[in-house]
C-alpha positions as a printed Julia matrix, in Angstrom:
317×3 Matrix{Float64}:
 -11.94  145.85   51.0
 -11.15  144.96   54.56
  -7.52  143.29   55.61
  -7.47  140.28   57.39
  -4.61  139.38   59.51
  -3.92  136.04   60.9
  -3.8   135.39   64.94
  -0.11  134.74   66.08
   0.03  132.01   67.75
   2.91  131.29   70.25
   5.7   128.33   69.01
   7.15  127.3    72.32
  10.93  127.26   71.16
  13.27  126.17   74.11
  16.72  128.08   74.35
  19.4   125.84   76.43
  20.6   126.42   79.12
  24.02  128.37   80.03
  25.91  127.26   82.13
  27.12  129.77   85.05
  30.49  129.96   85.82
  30.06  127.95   89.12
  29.45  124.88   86.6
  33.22  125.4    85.14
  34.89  125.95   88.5
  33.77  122.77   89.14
  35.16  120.65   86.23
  38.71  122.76   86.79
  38.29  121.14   90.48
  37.84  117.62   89.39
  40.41  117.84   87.11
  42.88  119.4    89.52
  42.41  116.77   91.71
  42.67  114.21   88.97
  45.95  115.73   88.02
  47.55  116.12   91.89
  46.13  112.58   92.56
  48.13  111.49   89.47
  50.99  113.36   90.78
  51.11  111.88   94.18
  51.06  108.5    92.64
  53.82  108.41   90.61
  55.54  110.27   93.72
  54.46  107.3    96.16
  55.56  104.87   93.44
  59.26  106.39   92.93
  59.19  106.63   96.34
  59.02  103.37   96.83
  61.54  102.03   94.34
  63.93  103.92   95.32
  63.32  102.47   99.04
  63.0    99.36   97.56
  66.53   99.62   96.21
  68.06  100.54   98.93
  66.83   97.69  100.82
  68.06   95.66   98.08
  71.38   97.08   98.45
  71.48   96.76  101.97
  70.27   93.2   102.01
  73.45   92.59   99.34
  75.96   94.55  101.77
  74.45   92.79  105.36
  74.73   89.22  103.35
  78.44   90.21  102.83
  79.14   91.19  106.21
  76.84   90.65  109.47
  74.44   88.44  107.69
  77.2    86.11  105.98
  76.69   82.29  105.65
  80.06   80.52  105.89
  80.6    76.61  105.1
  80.99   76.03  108.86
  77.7    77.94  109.19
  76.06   75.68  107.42
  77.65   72.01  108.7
  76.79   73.79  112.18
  73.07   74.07  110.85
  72.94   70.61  109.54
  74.0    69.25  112.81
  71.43   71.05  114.43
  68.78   70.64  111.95
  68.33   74.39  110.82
  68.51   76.52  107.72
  71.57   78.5   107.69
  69.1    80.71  105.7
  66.79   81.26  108.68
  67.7    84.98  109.13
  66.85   86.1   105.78
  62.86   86.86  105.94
  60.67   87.27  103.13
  60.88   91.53  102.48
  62.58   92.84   99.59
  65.71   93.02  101.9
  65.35   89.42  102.71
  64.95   88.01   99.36
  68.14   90.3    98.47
  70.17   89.19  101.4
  69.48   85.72  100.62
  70.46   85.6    96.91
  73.75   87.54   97.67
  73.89   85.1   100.4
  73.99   82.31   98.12
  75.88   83.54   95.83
  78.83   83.87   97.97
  78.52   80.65   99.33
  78.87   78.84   96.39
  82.05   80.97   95.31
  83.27   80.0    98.94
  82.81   76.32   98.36
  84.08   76.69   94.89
  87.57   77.77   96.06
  87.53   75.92   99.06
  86.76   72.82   96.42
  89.31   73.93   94.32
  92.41   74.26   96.77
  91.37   70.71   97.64
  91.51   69.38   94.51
  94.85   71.53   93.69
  96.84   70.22   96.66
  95.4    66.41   95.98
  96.87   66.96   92.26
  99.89   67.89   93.86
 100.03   64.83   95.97
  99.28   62.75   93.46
 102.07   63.48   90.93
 104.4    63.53   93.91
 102.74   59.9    95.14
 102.4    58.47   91.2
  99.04   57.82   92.6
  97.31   55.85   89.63
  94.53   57.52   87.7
  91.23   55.49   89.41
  92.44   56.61   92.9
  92.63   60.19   91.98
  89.32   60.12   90.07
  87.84   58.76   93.29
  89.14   61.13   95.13
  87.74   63.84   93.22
  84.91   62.11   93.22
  84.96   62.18   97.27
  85.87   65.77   97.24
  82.71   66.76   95.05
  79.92   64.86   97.0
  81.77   66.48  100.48
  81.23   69.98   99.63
  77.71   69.87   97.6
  76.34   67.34  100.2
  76.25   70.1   102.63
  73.2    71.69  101.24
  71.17   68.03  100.24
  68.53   68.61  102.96
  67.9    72.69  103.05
  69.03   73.79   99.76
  68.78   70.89   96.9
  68.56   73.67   94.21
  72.14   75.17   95.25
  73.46   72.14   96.37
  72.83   70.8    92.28
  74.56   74.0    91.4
  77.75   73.43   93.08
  77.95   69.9    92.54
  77.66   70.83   88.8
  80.4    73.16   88.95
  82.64   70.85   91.09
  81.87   68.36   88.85
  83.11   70.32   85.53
  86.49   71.34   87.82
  86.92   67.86   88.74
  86.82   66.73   84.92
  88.84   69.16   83.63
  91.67   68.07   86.12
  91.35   64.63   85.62
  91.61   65.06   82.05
  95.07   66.84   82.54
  96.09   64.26   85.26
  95.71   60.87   83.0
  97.16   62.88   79.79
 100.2    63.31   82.04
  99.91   60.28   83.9
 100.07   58.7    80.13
 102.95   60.7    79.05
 104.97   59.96   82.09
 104.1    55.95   82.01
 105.14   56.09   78.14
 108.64   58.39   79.11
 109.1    55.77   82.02
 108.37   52.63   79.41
 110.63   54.01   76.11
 113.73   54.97   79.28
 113.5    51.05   79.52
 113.16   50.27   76.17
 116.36   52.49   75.15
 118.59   50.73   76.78
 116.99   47.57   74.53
 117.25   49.13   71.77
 121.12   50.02   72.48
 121.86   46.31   72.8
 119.67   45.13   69.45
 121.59   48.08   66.89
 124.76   46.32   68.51
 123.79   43.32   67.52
 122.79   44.89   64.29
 126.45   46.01   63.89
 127.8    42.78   64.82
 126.36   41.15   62.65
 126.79   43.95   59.43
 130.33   43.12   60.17
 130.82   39.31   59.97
 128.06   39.33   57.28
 127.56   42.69   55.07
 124.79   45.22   56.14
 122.5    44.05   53.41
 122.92   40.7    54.11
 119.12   39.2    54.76
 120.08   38.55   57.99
 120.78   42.15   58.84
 117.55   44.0    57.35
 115.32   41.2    59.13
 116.84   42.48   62.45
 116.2    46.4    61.66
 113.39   45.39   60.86
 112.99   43.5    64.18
 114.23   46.63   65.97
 111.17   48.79   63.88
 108.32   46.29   65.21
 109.89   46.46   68.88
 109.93   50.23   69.42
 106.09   50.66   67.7
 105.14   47.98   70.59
 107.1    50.99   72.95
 105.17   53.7    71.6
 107.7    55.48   70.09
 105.9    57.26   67.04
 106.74   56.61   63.41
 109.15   59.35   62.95
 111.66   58.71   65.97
 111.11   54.7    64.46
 111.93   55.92   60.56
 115.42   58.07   62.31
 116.48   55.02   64.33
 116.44   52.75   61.44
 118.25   55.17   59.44
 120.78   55.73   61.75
 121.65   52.36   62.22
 121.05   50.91   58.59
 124.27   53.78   57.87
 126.09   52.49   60.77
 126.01   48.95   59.47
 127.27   50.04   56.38
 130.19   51.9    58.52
 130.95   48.39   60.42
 130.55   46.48   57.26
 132.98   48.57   55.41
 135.65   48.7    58.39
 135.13   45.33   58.76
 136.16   44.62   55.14
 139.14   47.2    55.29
 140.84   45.35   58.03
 140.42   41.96   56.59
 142.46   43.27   54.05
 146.36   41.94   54.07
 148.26   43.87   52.12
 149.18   48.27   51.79
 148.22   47.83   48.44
 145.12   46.24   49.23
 143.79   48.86   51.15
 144.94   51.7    49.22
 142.77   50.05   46.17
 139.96   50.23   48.89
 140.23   53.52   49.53
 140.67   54.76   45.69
 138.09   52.63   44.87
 135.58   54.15   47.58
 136.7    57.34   46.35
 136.0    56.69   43.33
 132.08   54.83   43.82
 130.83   56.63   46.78
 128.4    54.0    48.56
 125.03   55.79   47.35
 122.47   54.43   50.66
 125.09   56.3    52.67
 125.47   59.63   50.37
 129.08   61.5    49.5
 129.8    63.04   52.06
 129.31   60.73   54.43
 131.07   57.82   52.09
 134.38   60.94   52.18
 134.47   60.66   55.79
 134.58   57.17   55.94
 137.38   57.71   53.51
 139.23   59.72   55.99
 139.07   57.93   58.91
 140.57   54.46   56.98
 143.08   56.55   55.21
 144.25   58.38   58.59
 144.76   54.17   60.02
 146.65   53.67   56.79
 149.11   56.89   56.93
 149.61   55.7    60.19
 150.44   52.35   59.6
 152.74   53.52   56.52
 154.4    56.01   58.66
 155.46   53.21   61.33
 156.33   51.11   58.35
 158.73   53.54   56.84
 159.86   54.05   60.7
 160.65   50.52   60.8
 162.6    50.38   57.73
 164.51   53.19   58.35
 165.72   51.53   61.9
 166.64   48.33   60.04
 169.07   49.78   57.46
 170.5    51.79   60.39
 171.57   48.72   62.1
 172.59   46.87   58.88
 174.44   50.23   58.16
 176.11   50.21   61.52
């Protein structure tokens, strides 16, 4: 038997293609440039901030020196209807210059503002000036300085009037506390010397009467009501009364002692104080009322005996 073979037939398969190396060179190329493009960019961009910095910081030092506005720079550039700002252009060193500019302008004002106000202070405590004037003058000093900058700069012109302003408060505040104080020192001087004469009418009176007499504790009381209407506060009031309530009882007492005829009389006083300490006044205080009526009666006792003594002499002789 014969072998048959089938007819090969050809399939067509497609092999792809390489790439040669000229194909790769290429793509390192484009990437190489990618990369050094890249490179230059973020060289061109550090570049410029650091130029950009020291323009800034240029700008800052120029505003500070060559380039600084001054308060008569700019009432010179209001009279001639300019911006004292004019030489400050609109580069990064401009914009810097300006803002430092600014800046130190206001602190100028601030301290020129400030020394004003100081030395009015001054003036007014010397002058007593009352506490409306000085407000207004404050008040004058404020719109002076921050109306210099109204027509070319309302922004920084708000910002110093707002800080003038706050200054300005702050030393009025002080200045009508102590104007207060002082006007309250200068009314309770005045009222002392009141108050003197009523606790010596007080004492007066203890002494005809008795210190607990009605009479008597309507008039402390009297003397209570007047120095509230002074201002004096509740604990110089509470002393005061005190003071002179135990005075009364002093004057009252002494009052009583010398009324009294008789050695014997008085001795009885004095055992009898000794004895019944007067309680409002306390014991020691009651012992040296003691002592100061007993040191009248040893004297009077001692120029008694004196006297005696004399008179036998000379009925003697």
């Amino acid at each position: 038997m014969v072998e048959t073979f089938r007819q090969y037939r050809r399939r067509g398969l497609t092999v792809n293609q390489v790439q040669g190396p000229q194909g790769f060179a290429q793509q390192e190329a484009a990437r190489a440039a990618m990369t050094m493009a890249s490179a230059l960019d973020k060289m061109a961009s550090f570049q410029f901030k650091q130029e950009a910095r020291r323009a800034e910081q240029k700008g800052i030092e120029d505003a500070a020196t060559i380039n600084r506005v001054t308060i008569e720079d700019v009432i010179k550039s209001n009279n001639e209807g300019a911006d004292p700002f004019g030489q400050f252009d609109d580069t990064i060193y401009g914009r810097a210059g300006r803002k430092a500019a600014e800046a130190l302008l206001l602190n100028d004002i601030e301290l020129a503002a400030t020394k004003e106000m100081t030395d009015l202070t001054v003036q007014a405590t010397q002058d007593n000036m009352n506490t409306q004037a000085y407000m207004d003058s404050l008040d004058a000093i404020v719109a002076g300085y921050s109306s210099t900058l109204d027509a070319e700069n309302p922004l920084l012109s708000a910002q110093i009037k707002s800080t003038l302003l706050s200054k300005g408060a702050s030393l009025y505040s002080s200045y009508a506390i102590q104007n207060a104080r002082q006007a309250q020192a200068d009314m309770q001087g005045k009222a002392l010397i009141q108050i003197d004469d009523m606790k010596k009418e007080i004492f007066s009176m203890a002494a005809n009467t008795s210190w607990n007499d009605p009479t008597v504790l309507e008039a402390m009381e009297k003397l209570g009501i007047f120095m509230e209407t002074q201002g004096f506060n509740s604990g110089e009031i509470s002393k005061v009364k005190l003071s002179t309530r135990d005075q009364s009882i002093v004057e009252d007492k002494i009052a009583k002692f010398n009324d009294l005829t008789t050695l014997q009389e008085k001795t009885d006083f004095l055992n009898d104080l000794k004895e019944n300490p007067i309680r409002e006044l306390g014991e020691e205080a009651s012992r040296a009322l003691m002592k100061n009526l007993g040191a009248g009666l040893t004297t009077a006792n001692s120029a008694n005996k004196t006297a005696a003594s004399d008179l036998k002499s000379k009925i003697n002789q």
